[in-house]
Amino acid sequence: EAQVTQNPRYLITVTGKKLTVTCSQNMNHEYMSWYRQDPGLGLRQIYYSMNVEVTDKGDVPEGYKVSRKEKRNFPLILESPSPNQTSLYFCASSFMIAGYNEQFFGPGTRLTVL
Amino acid sequence: EDQVTQSPEALRLQEGESSSLNCSYTVSGLRGLFWYRQDPGKGPEFLFTLYSAGEEKEKERLKATLTKKESFLHITAPKPEDSATYLCAGYNYGQNFVFGPGTRLSVLP
């Protein structure tokens, strides 16, 4: 089954404790992206990657890191989480070809930073 | 700065009462305008992509249209299962997506 998976689905942590949220897709998509979703603000892009070893900042990259060492995986790293990073996070992937670049989203990771 | 806005913020319809959702965009070098449906607690689900002004796409009770400044999602004779948040997003030449805040649709039986 074609899908985007994220782990963990729920995470409660404390300020400053480094964490990683994993994202994996099995559709051979070049493009992968991370978003956060907050009430009233909608989905905001954090980072995106157009292919292996190619990453770029989205609209809200501060406090986050990413890496793309393999095509299928795109982990999101919070080196020193803070309470303002409490949010619902989505990973998404798509092809780069125009006409086929609709994004497929993962199920989401709900993060709470105390 | 690229921006996407949506109206109304929330919409309540009776079953069978047709209406339209609006998405206004200012996206430099727009490469595509996307519509997604999102159910509570789930990731967005792709509905349509529109690429040029005048383009229209249909799927069941939904029809999406695009002008140079706006996109509309028309819902004909909606059913309660159409209740969801509808998101639109612009995809620009910088290869990033800009989402609107969404319209929360409730269809009452």
mmCIF file of C-alpha atoms in Angstrom, chain B residues 22-25 30 33 50-55 64-72:
data_model
loop_
_atom_site.group_PDB
_atom_site.id
_atom_site.type_symbol
_atom_site.label_atom_id
_atom_site.label_comp_id
_atom_site.label_asym_id
_atom_site.label_seq_id
_atom_site.Cartn_x
_atom_site.Cartn_y
_atom_site.Cartn_z
ATOM 1 C CA ASN B 22 -13.306 30.747 -1.904
ATOM 2 C CA CYS B 23 -9.516 30.664 -2.067
ATOM 3 C CA SER B 24 -7.686 33.895 -2.912
ATOM 4 C CA TYR B 25 -3.984 33.723 -3.658
ATOM 5 C CA LEU B 30 2.158 29.886 -9.439
ATOM 6 C CA LEU B 33 -3.307 25.450 -7.073
ATOM 7 C CA LEU B 50 -5.488 23.352 -11.206
ATOM 8 C CA TYR B 51 -2.745 24.791 -13.378
ATOM 9 C CA SER B 52 -4.146 27.626 -15.452
ATOM 10 C CA ALA B 53 -6.912 30.222 -15.324
ATOM 11 C CA GLY B 54 -10.143 28.873 -16.736
ATOM 12 C CA GLU B 55 -9.396 25.295 -15.777
ATOM 13 C CA ALA B 64 -12.939 23.326 -8.554
ATOM 14 C CA THR B 65 -12.334 26.358 -10.759
ATOM 15 C CA LEU B 66 -9.414 28.744 -11.147
ATOM 16 C CA THR B 67 -9.053 32.388 -12.156
ATOM 17 C CA LYS B 68 -5.922 34.528 -12.104
ATOM 18 C CA LYS B 69 -6.552 35.556 -8.494
ATOM 19 C CA GLU B 70 -8.976 33.054 -6.999
ATOM 20 C CA SER B 71 -10.100 29.489 -6.917
ATOM 21 C CA PHE B 72 -13.533 28.246 -5.986
#
